[in-house]
Coordinates of C-alpha atoms in Angstrom, one line a residue:
X80 CA 165.8 78.5 71.7
X81 CA 168.0 75.1 71.1
X82 CA 170.7 76.4 73.4
X83 CA 168.8 77.4 76.7
X84 CA 166.6 74.1 75.9
X85 CA 169.9 72.3 76.2
X86 CA 171.0 74.4 79.2
X87 CA 167.6 73.8 81.0
X88 CA 167.9 70.2 80.2
X89 CA 171.3 70.1 81.3
X90 CA 170.2 71.9 84.8
X91 CA 167.0 69.5 85.0
X92 CA 169.2 66.6 84.2
X93 CA 171.6 67.3 87.4
X94 CA 168.1 67.7 89.9
X95 CA 166.8 64.9 88.7
X96 CA 170.0 63.4 90.1
X97 CA 168.2 63.6 93.1
X98 CA 164.6 63.2 92.2
X99 CA 164.8 60.6 89.0
X100 CA 162.3 61.4 87.0
X101 CA 161.3 61.1 83.5
X102 CA 159.3 64.1 83.3
X103 CA 162.2 66.3 83.1
X104 CA 163.9 64.2 80.0
X105 CA 161.8 66.0 76.9
X106 CA 162.4 63.2 74.5

């Protein structure tokens, strides 16, 4: 689901604030 993916992306984005990894960004 797009909504669920967006939610997970938000969490991963917040988490990546510390780890700064492009792996978490599904571009």
